[in-house]
Each structure stands twice: as C-alpha cells, then as structure tokens.
Amino acid sequence: MEQCACVERELEKVLHRFVMYGHQSEERLDELLRSVCEIRAQLVAFGVQDADLSVLSQNMAQCCKNIKETVQMLASRHKDIHGSVSKVGKAIDRNFDAEISAVVAETVWDTPERQKYLSESIVEHLYRQGMLSVAEDLCQESGVVIDMSMKQPFLELNRILEALRMQDLRPALEWAVSNRQRLLELNSSLEFKLHRLYFISLLSGGIGNQMDALQYARHFQPFASHHQRDIQILMGSLVYLRHGIENSPYRSLLETNQWAEICNIFTRDACALLGLSVESPLSVSFASGCMALPVLMNIKQVIEQRQCSGVWTHKDELPIEIDLGKKCWYHSVFACPILRQQTSESNPPMKLICGHVISRDALNKLTNAGKLKCPYCPMEQNPSHAKQIYF
C-alpha cells in the first residue's frame, strides 16, 4: 500500500498543476480577448482617422506583445507539467516490479481444460458486469460454449440493476413479488425496502402526490409485524408534505445514497437465490492476487539474497501464510470432529497452529490452565493463537 500511496502523491501533484494551469490559462486568455475586443470596438467606432492612428498603433503593439508573452508563458508552464508527468512514470517504475514471472507457475494454464476454466470465469464475470456483447465475442473466439440457462439469470439481473440505476423500481418490485416466498425464507427485507423507496419517491413529488402516497401505503400491510417502526416514520412524514419533506425532521428520507444501497441489497439477495456469490470469482481472485503479490515478491527477493533457493521449490505452494483479510476468508460448512456438531456463527470453526480445525466450543472445553493440546497431534499450544475460519 505504501507503493500505491507514493504514486498517488505524485499523481495528485500533476493533477493540481493541471488544474492551476487551466485556471491561469483561462484568466490570461480572457484578458487578451477583452483587449482585442476593445481595439476592435475602437476601430469600428472611430474608423481610421489620422488623429487616432498613433494611439491605436500603440494599443495594437501592446496587445501583440501581451499575446506573445502569454503564449511563451503557457508553453513554459506546459513544459513543466510534462516534467511532472514523467515523474509519475518514474514513481511507478521505482515502486512496482514489472517482472513478476519469478513468483508465477509457468504451467498453471498449460492444459486446455484449465484454459477453458479461465475463459468461463472471464465470461461469467462479463455477464455479471452487464458486458453481454463482449462476453459473446469472447465465447466465439475462445470456443467456450455457455448454456443459456446460465446466461439467462445474468440477463435479468443486469436488466433490473440498470433500471434501478435509472431510479426505476418497477422491474425490481415485479421480481421481488414473484420471488416473495423464497426471499422470506432468506429473511430478506428487499421487497419492503423497494416499497419504502417507491413511497419516498412519491413523497419527494410534493403535496400533489399525497393521495397516491396514501393509497400506496397499503403495500406496507404485509410487513407491519417486522417493520412497524419504519412504517410509522413513513406515515408520520405525510404531516409535513405540504411544507416539503426536505424542510422537516424527516429530511433524511430523501438521502440519495439509498439508491446505491438498494442496488447492493438486490444484488446480494438475487445472487443468494441463484446460488451465486455476490462478487464474481474472477474479481475475488484478482483482488487476492494483488494483496499477495507484494509479499511474494519480497519473499523471493529475501530467498535470493540469502541463497536459500531450496526453501521455495514448488510454486503451487506458498512458503508462508498470507493474510488476505476477513473479506477473502471462505470455507464450506464444517462439522466439528470432536463434538460431532455443525459449526455456526456463534460457534465458528477455529484453526489451530498445527493446522487442525475444531469448533470454538471444543477449543474451550479442551483448554486447561491456559494451554491446549491438539487432539490429533501431540503439539501443545496457546488457545489464543487459534484463528477463526469464515465460511
């Protein structure tokens, strides 16, 4: 991250100079334009009388001199900006390694089957991003055949998301109503939040939408038991509709970030119904690689300096554990081998130093006098060193 910060600082300097250059250029050009317009107005008003020629000649000479000085000044400052831009390139070369083949397995994509998996991951990512035409071109050029049953959910997902970005709630509401039972099984509040946002859009229309808002409030009836407080706030805002919601204690209802939030909620719940992760596997893999790559490059450099080439001989295995953060921790459903029960959020799986995994309840029961002996190997360890596994 420090490398990125260094490059970002250089980039901010360049952007600042560009902004200042633009403002100064506009000011000087506006001054010159006014001077030329004044001289032109004098020529039109007085003609070319002998008494005015000397004065006009001096004014025109001064104007030409100012134009020449301005052009030279702008050219000089533009040249300085070029120097700042080159510093950004040097900062990138200084802080980042262009050659990463030393930590990459050359045979990772050497079989047609692996290349097929990679192409399918890229195509799925493109479908998720709504780049349908690009995905189709990639399928044709790579020979990847994608089943229509896999493609169709992404088409519908992107159609609804595009409508939400245009602040059109109707497609999302139709989808939520048609999948109401499945959403309830997920304890999802998507349908209520869509109705809430539609109600708020009516409120933002002013007193003219009062009757429409009252009639639409009937949609809240199925959600009264779980969202009573939210519904009370929405109905209370009607009192201030005549004076404007933006001038009332309910002005927070009009916050614009609600549209981005509803897009995220819809994506999360729709992917859950489809059995998909919220983020594409390609983007998760790319983000993980970006976090791991600097560490691997440093390790490789240390190994070469200390001439310990035998430490890391297999590039499909990492020499050390790299912490990618909780966001990148994944695990399948796990049953504790000690207590014979499935783990949960309140009783998550815990990885011991030796690599064996047990549940937190088992960890607590096996701890004695601040020490823990692994039930699968004789290694004695501190239970506080166990790491939670996320799934």
PDB file of N, CA, C and O in Angstrom, residues 165-238:
ATOM      1  N   ARG A 165     -30.566   1.765 -11.447  1.00  0.00           N
ATOM      2  CA  ARG A 165     -29.631   2.892 -11.607  1.00  0.00           C
ATOM      3  C   ARG A 165     -30.314   4.089 -12.253  1.00  0.00           C
ATOM      4  O   ARG A 165     -29.897   5.229 -12.035  1.00  0.00           O
ATOM      5  N   MET A 166     -31.349   3.818 -13.047  1.00  0.00           N
ATOM      6  CA  MET A 166     -32.152   4.894 -13.642  1.00  0.00           C
ATOM      7  C   MET A 166     -33.295   5.304 -12.727  1.00  0.00           C
ATOM      8  O   MET A 166     -34.184   6.048 -13.125  1.00  0.00           O
ATOM      9  N   GLN A 167     -33.289   4.788 -11.474  1.00  0.00           N
ATOM     10  CA  GLN A 167     -34.302   5.066 -10.453  1.00  0.00           C
ATOM     11  C   GLN A 167     -35.693   4.617 -10.893  1.00  0.00           C
ATOM     12  O   GLN A 167     -36.697   5.262 -10.600  1.00  0.00           O
ATOM     13  N   ASP A 168     -35.731   3.473 -11.579  1.00  0.00           N
ATOM     14  CA  ASP A 168     -36.984   2.839 -11.970  1.00  0.00           C
ATOM     15  C   ASP A 168     -37.131   1.572 -11.134  1.00  0.00           C
ATOM     16  O   ASP A 168     -36.396   0.599 -11.314  1.00  0.00           O
ATOM     17  N   LEU A 169     -38.097   1.580 -10.200  1.00  0.00           N
ATOM     18  CA  LEU A 169     -38.252   0.489  -9.250  1.00  0.00           C
ATOM     19  C   LEU A 169     -39.176  -0.621  -9.727  1.00  0.00           C
ATOM     20  O   LEU A 169     -39.222  -1.693  -9.115  1.00  0.00           O
ATOM     21  N   ARG A 170     -39.916  -0.402 -10.784  1.00  0.00           N
ATOM     22  CA  ARG A 170     -40.956  -1.354 -11.179  1.00  0.00           C
ATOM     23  C   ARG A 170     -40.406  -2.735 -11.521  1.00  0.00           C
ATOM     24  O   ARG A 170     -40.946  -3.744 -11.042  1.00  0.00           O
ATOM     25  N   PRO A 171     -39.342  -2.877 -12.351  1.00  0.00           N
ATOM     26  CA  PRO A 171     -38.828  -4.229 -12.628  1.00  0.00           C
ATOM     27  C   PRO A 171     -38.373  -4.966 -11.374  1.00  0.00           C
ATOM     28  O   PRO A 171     -38.626  -6.167 -11.229  1.00  0.00           O
ATOM     29  N   ALA A 172     -37.718  -4.245 -10.453  1.00  0.00           N
ATOM     30  CA  ALA A 172     -37.252  -4.877  -9.213  1.00  0.00           C
ATOM     31  C   ALA A 172     -38.433  -5.296  -8.342  1.00  0.00           C
ATOM     32  O   ALA A 172     -38.407  -6.373  -7.717  1.00  0.00           O
ATOM     33  N   LEU A 173     -39.479  -4.469  -8.292  1.00  0.00           N
ATOM     34  CA  LEU A 173     -40.660  -4.816  -7.498  1.00  0.00           C
ATOM     35  C   LEU A 173     -41.360  -6.045  -8.075  1.00  0.00           C
ATOM     36  O   LEU A 173     -41.796  -6.934  -7.329  1.00  0.00           O
ATOM     37  N   GLU A 174     -41.469  -6.109  -9.392  1.00  0.00           N
ATOM     38  CA  GLU A 174     -42.094  -7.276 -10.025  1.00  0.00           C
ATOM     39  C   GLU A 174     -41.305  -8.541  -9.715  1.00  0.00           C
ATOM     40  O   GLU A 174     -41.890  -9.599  -9.423  1.00  0.00           O
ATOM     41  N   TRP A 175     -39.975  -8.431  -9.762  1.00  0.00           N
ATOM     42  CA  TRP A 175     -39.130  -9.596  -9.462  1.00  0.00           C
ATOM     43  C   TRP A 175     -39.281 -10.002  -8.006  1.00  0.00           C
ATOM     44  O   TRP A 175     -39.367 -11.201  -7.686  1.00  0.00           O
ATOM     45  N   ALA A 176     -39.297  -9.019  -7.085  1.00  0.00           N
ATOM     46  CA  ALA A 176     -39.407  -9.320  -5.658  1.00  0.00           C
ATOM     47  C   ALA A 176     -40.751  -9.967  -5.329  1.00  0.00           C
ATOM     48  O   ALA A 176     -40.816 -10.895  -4.514  1.00  0.00           O
ATOM     49  N   VAL A 177     -41.826  -9.485  -5.947  1.00  0.00           N
ATOM     50  CA  VAL A 177     -43.146 -10.062  -5.691  1.00  0.00           C
ATOM     51  C   VAL A 177     -43.214 -11.501  -6.196  1.00  0.00           C
ATOM     52  O   VAL A 177     -43.744 -12.393  -5.526  1.00  0.00           O
ATOM     53  N   SER A 178     -42.651 -11.756  -7.371  1.00  0.00           N
ATOM     54  CA  SER A 178     -42.679 -13.108  -7.935  1.00  0.00           C
ATOM     55  C   SER A 178     -41.806 -14.077  -7.142  1.00  0.00           C
ATOM     56  O   SER A 178     -42.035 -15.290  -7.169  1.00  0.00           O
ATOM     57  N   ASN A 179     -40.808 -13.558  -6.412  1.00  0.00           N
ATOM     58  CA  ASN A 179     -39.922 -14.419  -5.612  1.00  0.00           C
ATOM     59  C   ASN A 179     -40.132 -14.170  -4.113  1.00  0.00           C
ATOM     60  O   ASN A 179     -39.205 -14.402  -3.318  1.00  0.00           O
ATOM     61  N   ARG A 180     -41.321 -13.741  -3.732  1.00  0.00           N
ATOM     62  CA  ARG A 180     -41.570 -13.342  -2.335  1.00  0.00           C
ATOM     63  C   ARG A 180     -41.295 -14.475  -1.348  1.00  0.00           C
ATOM     64  O   ARG A 180     -40.628 -14.278  -0.336  1.00  0.00           O
ATOM     65  N   GLN A 181     -41.810 -15.663  -1.644  1.00  0.00           N
ATOM     66  CA  GLN A 181     -41.665 -16.762  -0.703  1.00  0.00           C
ATOM     67  C   GLN A 181     -40.204 -17.141  -0.501  1.00  0.00           C
ATOM     68  O   GLN A 181     -39.758 -17.371   0.629  1.00  0.00           O
ATOM     69  N   ARG A 182     -39.440 -17.183  -1.568  1.00  0.00           N
ATOM     70  CA  ARG A 182     -38.028 -17.537  -1.461  1.00  0.00           C
ATOM     71  C   ARG A 182     -37.240 -16.460  -0.725  1.00  0.00           C
ATOM     72  O   ARG A 182     -36.304 -16.755   0.026  1.00  0.00           O
ATOM     73  N   LEU A 183     -37.630 -15.196  -0.911  1.00  0.00           N
ATOM     74  CA  LEU A 183     -36.969 -14.111  -0.191  1.00  0.00           C
ATOM     75  C   LEU A 183     -37.282 -14.175   1.293  1.00  0.00           C
ATOM     76  O   LEU A 183     -36.411 -13.889   2.136  1.00  0.00           O
ATOM     77  N   LEU A 184     -38.518 -14.551   1.632  1.00  0.00           N
ATOM     78  CA  LEU A 184     -38.879 -14.682   3.047  1.00  0.00           C
ATOM     79  C   LEU A 184     -38.083 -15.792   3.709  1.00  0.00           C
ATOM     80  O   LEU A 184     -37.715 -15.692   4.887  1.00  0.00           O
ATOM     81  N   GLU A 185     -37.812 -16.854   2.971  1.00  0.00           N
ATOM     82  CA  GLU A 185     -37.014 -17.940   3.517  1.00  0.00           C
ATOM     83  C   GLU A 185     -35.583 -17.496   3.818  1.00  0.00           C
ATOM     84  O   GLU A 185     -34.922 -18.066   4.693  1.00  0.00           O
ATOM     85  N   LEU A 186     -35.116 -16.465   3.104  1.00  0.00           N
ATOM     86  CA  LEU A 186     -33.777 -15.908   3.354  1.00  0.00           C
ATOM     87  C   LEU A 186     -33.793 -14.796   4.397  1.00  0.00           C
ATOM     88  O   LEU A 186     -32.758 -14.185   4.676  1.00  0.00           O
ATOM     89  N   ASN A 187     -35.006 -14.520   4.963  1.00  0.00           N
ATOM     90  CA  ASN A 187     -35.176 -13.391   5.893  1.00  0.00           C
ATOM     91  C   ASN A 187     -34.762 -12.080   5.234  1.00  0.00           C
ATOM     92  O   ASN A 187     -34.161 -11.196   5.866  1.00  0.00           O
ATOM     93  N   SER A 188     -35.086 -11.940   3.956  1.00  0.00           N
ATOM     94  CA  SER A 188     -34.711 -10.744   3.199  1.00  0.00           C
ATOM     95  C   SER A 188     -35.757  -9.650   3.381  1.00  0.00           C
ATOM     96  O   SER A 188     -36.962  -9.919   3.431  1.00  0.00           O
ATOM     97  N   SER A 189     -35.291  -8.420   3.478  1.00  0.00           N
ATOM     98  CA  SER A 189     -36.181  -7.257   3.566  1.00  0.00           C
ATOM     99  C   SER A 189     -36.207  -6.481   2.257  1.00  0.00           C
ATOM    100  O   SER A 189     -36.593  -5.315   2.230  1.00  0.00           O
ATOM    101  N   LEU A 190     -35.790  -7.123   1.164  1.00  0.00           N
ATOM    102  CA  LEU A 190     -35.678  -6.440  -0.124  1.00  0.00           C
ATOM    103  C   LEU A 190     -37.013  -5.864  -0.575  1.00  0.00           C
ATOM    104  O   LEU A 190     -37.090  -4.685  -0.954  1.00  0.00           O
ATOM    105  N   GLU A 191     -38.081  -6.674  -0.544  1.00  0.00           N
ATOM    106  CA  GLU A 191     -39.372  -6.191  -1.060  1.00  0.00           C
ATOM    107  C   GLU A 191     -39.859  -4.987  -0.269  1.00  0.00           C
ATOM    108  O   GLU A 191     -40.334  -4.004  -0.845  1.00  0.00           O
ATOM    109  N   PHE A 192     -39.729  -5.030   1.065  1.00  0.00           N
ATOM    110  CA  PHE A 192     -40.154  -3.887   1.870  1.00  0.00           C
ATOM    111  C   PHE A 192     -39.351  -2.642   1.527  1.00  0.00           C
ATOM    112  O   PHE A 192     -39.909  -1.543   1.405  1.00  0.00           O
ATOM    113  N   LYS A 193     -38.043  -2.793   1.372  1.00  0.00           N
ATOM    114  CA  LYS A 193     -37.210  -1.621   1.088  1.00  0.00           C
ATOM    115  C   LYS A 193     -37.502  -1.048  -0.292  1.00  0.00           C
ATOM    116  O   LYS A 193     -37.381   0.165  -0.502  1.00  0.00           O
ATOM    117  N   LEU A 194     -37.887  -1.903  -1.234  1.00  0.00           N
ATOM    118  CA  LEU A 194     -38.291  -1.401  -2.551  1.00  0.00           C
ATOM    119  C   LEU A 194     -39.577  -0.598  -2.451  1.00  0.00           C
ATOM    120  O   LEU A 194     -39.698   0.495  -3.026  1.00  0.00           O
ATOM    121  N   HIS A 195     -40.569  -1.137  -1.708  1.00  0.00           N
ATOM    122  CA  HIS A 195     -41.825  -0.393  -1.498  1.00  0.00           C
ATOM    123  C   HIS A 195     -41.555   0.902  -0.742  1.00  0.00           C
ATOM    124  O   HIS A 195     -42.149   1.953  -1.048  1.00  0.00           O
ATOM    125  N   ARG A 196     -40.667   0.840   0.241  1.00  0.00           N
ATOM    126  CA  ARG A 196     -40.326   2.049   1.012  1.00  0.00           C
ATOM    127  C   ARG A 196     -39.728   3.120   0.112  1.00  0.00           C
ATOM    128  O   ARG A 196     -40.096   4.299   0.200  1.00  0.00           O
ATOM    129  N   LEU A 197     -38.809   2.711  -0.769  1.00  0.00           N
ATOM    130  CA  LEU A 197     -38.167   3.677  -1.648  1.00  0.00           C
ATOM    131  C   LEU A 197     -39.156   4.251  -2.658  1.00  0.00           C
ATOM    132  O   LEU A 197     -39.080   5.447  -3.000  1.00  0.00           O
ATOM    133  N   TYR A 198     -40.099   3.421  -3.123  1.00  0.00           N
ATOM    134  CA  TYR A 198     -41.121   3.932  -4.049  1.00  0.00           C
ATOM    135  C   TYR A 198     -42.015   4.945  -3.335  1.00  0.00           C
ATOM    136  O   TYR A 198     -42.391   5.976  -3.905  1.00  0.00           O
ATOM    137  N   PHE A 199     -42.354   4.656  -2.074  1.00  0.00           N
ATOM    138  CA  PHE A 199     -43.168   5.580  -1.281  1.00  0.00           C
ATOM    139  C   PHE A 199     -42.434   6.908  -1.096  1.00  0.00           C
ATOM    140  O   PHE A 199     -43.034   7.990  -1.203  1.00  0.00           O
ATOM    141  N   ILE A 200     -41.124   6.839  -0.824  1.00  0.00           N
ATOM    142  CA  ILE A 200     -40.332   8.060  -0.647  1.00  0.00           C
ATOM    143  C   ILE A 200     -40.279   8.863  -1.952  1.00  0.00           C
ATOM    144  O   ILE A 200     -40.314  10.102  -1.939  1.00  0.00           O
ATOM    145  N   SER A 201     -40.201   8.165  -3.094  1.00  0.00           N
ATOM    146  CA  SER A 201     -40.191   8.869  -4.381  1.00  0.00           C
ATOM    147  C   SER A 201     -41.503   9.620  -4.596  1.00  0.00           C
ATOM    148  O   SER A 201     -41.515  10.697  -5.203  1.00  0.00           O
ATOM    149  N   LEU A 202     -42.615   9.061  -4.080  1.00  0.00           N
ATOM    150  CA  LEU A 202     -43.889   9.781  -4.151  1.00  0.00           C
ATOM    151  C   LEU A 202     -43.862  11.000  -3.230  1.00  0.00           C
ATOM    152  O   LEU A 202     -44.365  12.073  -3.589  1.00  0.00           O
ATOM    153  N   LEU A 203     -43.276  10.855  -2.038  1.00  0.00           N
ATOM    154  CA  LEU A 203     -43.183  11.977  -1.108  1.00  0.00           C
ATOM    155  C   LEU A 203     -42.371  13.124  -1.701  1.00  0.00           C
ATOM    156  O   LEU A 203     -42.696  14.301  -1.502  1.00  0.00           O
ATOM    157  N   SER A 204     -41.311  12.790  -2.417  1.00  0.00           N
ATOM    158  CA  SER A 204     -40.463  13.835  -2.989  1.00  0.00           C
ATOM    159  C   SER A 204     -41.193  14.641  -4.055  1.00  0.00           C
ATOM    160  O   SER A 204     -40.745  15.730  -4.417  1.00  0.00           O
ATOM    161  N   GLY A 205     -42.318  14.126  -4.557  1.00  0.00           N
ATOM    162  CA  GLY A 205     -43.101  14.855  -5.549  1.00  0.00           C
ATOM    163  C   GLY A 205     -43.948  15.970  -4.980  1.00  0.00           C
ATOM    164  O   GLY A 205     -44.568  16.728  -5.741  1.00  0.00           O
ATOM    165  N   GLY A 206     -44.039  16.073  -3.646  1.00  0.00           N
ATOM    166  CA  GLY A 206     -44.770  17.163  -3.024  1.00  0.00           C
ATOM    167  C   GLY A 206     -46.212  16.818  -2.718  1.00  0.00           C
ATOM    168  O   GLY A 206     -46.665  15.670  -2.811  1.00  0.00           O
ATOM    169  N   ILE A 207     -46.983  17.849  -2.373  1.00  0.00           N
ATOM    170  CA  ILE A 207     -48.365  17.692  -1.937  1.00  0.00           C
ATOM    171  C   ILE A 207     -49.251  17.104  -3.024  1.00  0.00           C
ATOM    172  O   ILE A 207     -50.275  16.466  -2.744  1.00  0.00           O
ATOM    173  N   GLY A 208     -48.867  17.262  -4.275  1.00  0.00           N
ATOM    174  CA  GLY A 208     -49.665  16.721  -5.371  1.00  0.00           C
ATOM    175  C   GLY A 208     -49.734  15.211  -5.375  1.00  0.00           C
ATOM    176  O   GLY A 208     -50.658  14.623  -5.968  1.00  0.00           O
ATOM    177  N   ASN A 209     -48.784  14.542  -4.719  1.00  0.00           N
ATOM    178  CA  ASN A 209     -48.761  13.078  -4.668  1.00  0.00           C
ATOM    179  C   ASN A 209     -49.297  12.522  -3.353  1.00  0.00           C
ATOM    180  O   ASN A 209     -49.109  11.340  -3.062  1.00  0.00           O
ATOM    181  N   GLN A 210     -49.987  13.365  -2.573  1.00  0.00           N
ATOM    182  CA  GLN A 210     -50.425  12.932  -1.248  1.00  0.00           C
ATOM    183  C   GLN A 210     -51.390  11.744  -1.323  1.00  0.00           C
ATOM    184  O   GLN A 210     -51.228  10.747  -0.610  1.00  0.00           O
ATOM    185  N   MET A 211     -52.399  11.822  -2.181  1.00  0.00           N
ATOM    186  CA  MET A 211     -53.373  10.738  -2.299  1.00  0.00           C
ATOM    187  C   MET A 211     -52.723   9.470  -2.839  1.00  0.00           C
ATOM    188  O   MET A 211     -53.017   8.362  -2.370  1.00  0.00           O
ATOM    189  N   ASP A 212     -51.819   9.628  -3.814  1.00  0.00           N
ATOM    190  CA  ASP A 212     -51.111   8.453  -4.355  1.00  0.00           C
ATOM    191  C   ASP A 212     -50.274   7.787  -3.276  1.00  0.00           C
ATOM    192  O   ASP A 212     -50.214   6.547  -3.199  1.00  0.00           O
ATOM    193  N   ALA A 213     -49.622   8.600  -2.424  1.00  0.00           N
ATOM    194  CA  ALA A 213     -48.804   8.044  -1.350  1.00  0.00           C
ATOM    195  C   ALA A 213     -49.661   7.296  -0.334  1.00  0.00           C
ATOM    196  O   ALA A 213     -49.293   6.209   0.139  1.00  0.00           O
ATOM    197  N   LEU A 214     -50.836   7.866   0.009  1.00  0.00           N
ATOM    198  CA  LEU A 214     -51.727   7.204   0.964  1.00  0.00           C
ATOM    199  C   LEU A 214     -52.229   5.873   0.413  1.00  0.00           C
ATOM    200  O   LEU A 214     -52.313   4.871   1.143  1.00  0.00           O
ATOM    201  N   GLN A 215     -52.573   5.865  -0.864  1.00  0.00           N
ATOM    202  CA  GLN A 215     -53.045   4.615  -1.470  1.00  0.00           C
ATOM    203  C   GLN A 215     -51.920   3.581  -1.548  1.00  0.00           C
ATOM    204  O   GLN A 215     -52.140   2.387  -1.308  1.00  0.00           O
ATOM    205  N   TYR A 216     -50.720   4.042  -1.852  1.00  0.00           N
ATOM    206  CA  TYR A 216     -49.602   3.109  -1.980  1.00  0.00           C
ATOM    207  C   TYR A 216     -49.199   2.537  -0.627  1.00  0.00           C
ATOM    208  O   TYR A 216     -48.615   1.446  -0.562  1.00  0.00           O
ATOM    209  N   ALA A 217     -49.500   3.255   0.447  1.00  0.00           N
ATOM    210  CA  ALA A 217     -49.138   2.787   1.785  1.00  0.00           C
ATOM    211  C   ALA A 217     -49.776   1.442   2.123  1.00  0.00           C
ATOM    212  O   ALA A 217     -49.331   0.750   3.046  1.00  0.00           O
ATOM    213  N   ARG A 218     -50.803   1.041   1.380  1.00  0.00           N
ATOM    214  CA  ARG A 218     -51.427  -0.263   1.619  1.00  0.00           C
ATOM    215  C   ARG A 218     -50.451  -1.411   1.361  1.00  0.00           C
ATOM    216  O   ARG A 218     -50.637  -2.507   1.893  1.00  0.00           O
ATOM    217  N   HIS A 219     -49.434  -1.171   0.557  1.00  0.00           N
ATOM    218  CA  HIS A 219     -48.447  -2.221   0.280  1.00  0.00           C
ATOM    219  C   HIS A 219     -47.623  -2.575   1.518  1.00  0.00           C
ATOM    220  O   HIS A 219     -46.945  -3.619   1.539  1.00  0.00           O
ATOM    221  N   PHE A 220     -47.650  -1.712   2.553  1.00  0.00           N
ATOM    222  CA  PHE A 220     -46.858  -1.974   3.747  1.00  0.00           C
ATOM    223  C   PHE A 220     -47.530  -2.968   4.692  1.00  0.00           C
ATOM    224  O   PHE A 220     -46.898  -3.437   5.639  1.00  0.00           O
ATOM    225  N   GLN A 221     -48.797  -3.265   4.464  1.00  0.00           N
ATOM    226  CA  GLN A 221     -49.553  -4.094   5.399  1.00  0.00           C
ATOM    227  C   GLN A 221     -48.903  -5.459   5.675  1.00  0.00           C
ATOM    228  O   GLN A 221     -48.788  -5.873   6.830  1.00  0.00           O
ATOM    229  N   PRO A 222     -48.392  -6.188   4.657  1.00  0.00           N
ATOM    230  CA  PRO A 222     -47.779  -7.494   4.946  1.00  0.00           C
ATOM    231  C   PRO A 222     -46.487  -7.407   5.764  1.00  0.00           C
ATOM    232  O   PRO A 222     -46.042  -8.413   6.320  1.00  0.00           O
ATOM    233  N   PHE A 223     -45.905  -6.212   5.848  1.00  0.00           N
ATOM    234  CA  PHE A 223     -44.616  -6.059   6.529  1.00  0.00           C
ATOM    235  C   PHE A 223     -44.749  -5.380   7.887  1.00  0.00           C
ATOM    236  O   PHE A 223     -43.744  -5.045   8.514  1.00  0.00           O
ATOM    237  N   ALA A 224     -45.982  -5.173   8.346  1.00  0.00           N
ATOM    238  CA  ALA A 224     -46.201  -4.396   9.569  1.00  0.00           C
ATOM    239  C   ALA A 224     -45.580  -5.043  10.795  1.00  0.00           C
ATOM    240  O   ALA A 224     -45.087  -4.353  11.696  1.00  0.00           O
ATOM    241  N   SER A 225     -45.577  -6.364  10.858  1.00  0.00           N
ATOM    242  CA  SER A 225     -45.084  -7.039  12.060  1.00  0.00           C
ATOM    243  C   SER A 225     -43.571  -6.910  12.215  1.00  0.00           C
ATOM    244  O   SER A 225     -43.058  -6.870  13.338  1.00  0.00           O
ATOM    245  N   HIS A 226     -42.842  -6.850  11.093  1.00  0.00           N
ATOM    246  CA  HIS A 226     -41.377  -6.810  11.162  1.00  0.00           C
ATOM    247  C   HIS A 226     -40.802  -5.404  10.976  1.00  0.00           C
ATOM    248  O   HIS A 226     -39.646  -5.155  11.358  1.00  0.00           O
ATOM    249  N   HIS A 227     -41.561  -4.501  10.373  1.00  0.00           N
ATOM    250  CA  HIS A 227     -41.021  -3.159  10.059  1.00  0.00           C
ATOM    251  C   HIS A 227     -41.969  -2.070  10.566  1.00  0.00           C
ATOM    252  O   HIS A 227     -42.177  -1.048   9.900  1.00  0.00           O
ATOM    253  N   GLN A 228     -42.539  -2.283  11.740  1.00  0.00           N
ATOM    254  CA  GLN A 228     -43.525  -1.337  12.271  1.00  0.00           C
ATOM    255  C   GLN A 228     -42.934   0.059  12.452  1.00  0.00           C
ATOM    256  O   GLN A 228     -43.548   1.055  12.077  1.00  0.00           O
ATOM    257  N   ARG A 229     -41.728   0.154  13.011  1.00  0.00           N
ATOM    258  CA  ARG A 229     -41.107   1.452  13.276  1.00  0.00           C
ATOM    259  C   ARG A 229     -40.843   2.209  11.982  1.00  0.00           C
ATOM    260  O   ARG A 229     -41.132   3.415  11.886  1.00  0.00           O
ATOM    261  N   ASP A 230     -40.332   1.522  10.973  1.00  0.00           N
ATOM    262  CA  ASP A 230     -40.072   2.179   9.689  1.00  0.00           C
ATOM    263  C   ASP A 230     -41.357   2.684   9.053  1.00  0.00           C
ATOM    264  O   ASP A 230     -41.387   3.780   8.474  1.00  0.00           O
ATOM    265  N   ILE A 231     -42.420   1.896   9.145  1.00  0.00           N
ATOM    266  CA  ILE A 231     -43.703   2.306   8.552  1.00  0.00           C
ATOM    267  C   ILE A 231     -44.258   3.513   9.287  1.00  0.00           C
ATOM    268  O   ILE A 231     -44.804   4.444   8.667  1.00  0.00           O
ATOM    269  N   GLN A 232     -44.103   3.554  10.617  1.00  0.00           N
ATOM    270  CA  GLN A 232     -44.574   4.707  11.387  1.00  0.00           C
ATOM    271  C   GLN A 232     -43.855   5.987  10.958  1.00  0.00           C
ATOM    272  O   GLN A 232     -44.473   7.059  10.848  1.00  0.00           O
ATOM    273  N   ILE A 233     -42.553   5.883  10.713  1.00  0.00           N
ATOM    274  CA  ILE A 233     -41.789   7.055  10.269  1.00  0.00           C
ATOM    275  C   ILE A 233     -42.279   7.530   8.900  1.00  0.00           C
ATOM    276  O   ILE A 233     -42.460   8.736   8.669  1.00  0.00           O
ATOM    277  N   LEU A 234     -42.533   6.589   7.992  1.00  0.00           N
ATOM    278  CA  LEU A 234     -43.007   6.947   6.658  1.00  0.00           C
ATOM    279  C   LEU A 234     -44.367   7.629   6.728  1.00  0.00           C
ATOM    280  O   LEU A 234     -44.595   8.650   6.046  1.00  0.00           O
ATOM    281  N   MET A 235     -45.265   7.094   7.529  1.00  0.00           N
ATOM    282  CA  MET A 235     -46.599   7.692   7.622  1.00  0.00           C
ATOM    283  C   MET A 235     -46.551   9.042   8.342  1.00  0.00           C
ATOM    284  O   MET A 235     -47.312   9.954   8.017  1.00  0.00           O
ATOM    285  N   GLY A 236     -45.656   9.189   9.320  1.00  0.00           N
ATOM    286  CA  GLY A 236     -45.528  10.472  10.014  1.00  0.00           C
ATOM    287  C   GLY A 236     -45.026  11.573   9.107  1.00  0.00           C
ATOM    288  O   GLY A 236     -45.345  12.762   9.303  1.00  0.00           O
ATOM    289  N   SER A 237     -44.254  11.213   8.089  1.00  0.00           N
ATOM    290  CA  SER A 237     -43.721  12.235   7.171  1.00  0.00           C
ATOM    291  C   SER A 237     -44.819  12.900   6.353  1.00  0.00           C
ATOM    292  O   SER A 237     -44.625  14.011   5.841  1.00  0.00           O
ATOM    293  N   LEU A 238     -45.984  12.248   6.231  1.00  0.00           N
ATOM    294  CA  LEU A 238     -47.081  12.834   5.444  1.00  0.00           C
ATOM    295  C   LEU A 238     -47.577  14.140   6.046  1.00  0.00           C
ATOM    296  O   LEU A 238     -48.105  14.995   5.327  1.00  0.00           O
TER     297      LEU A 238
END
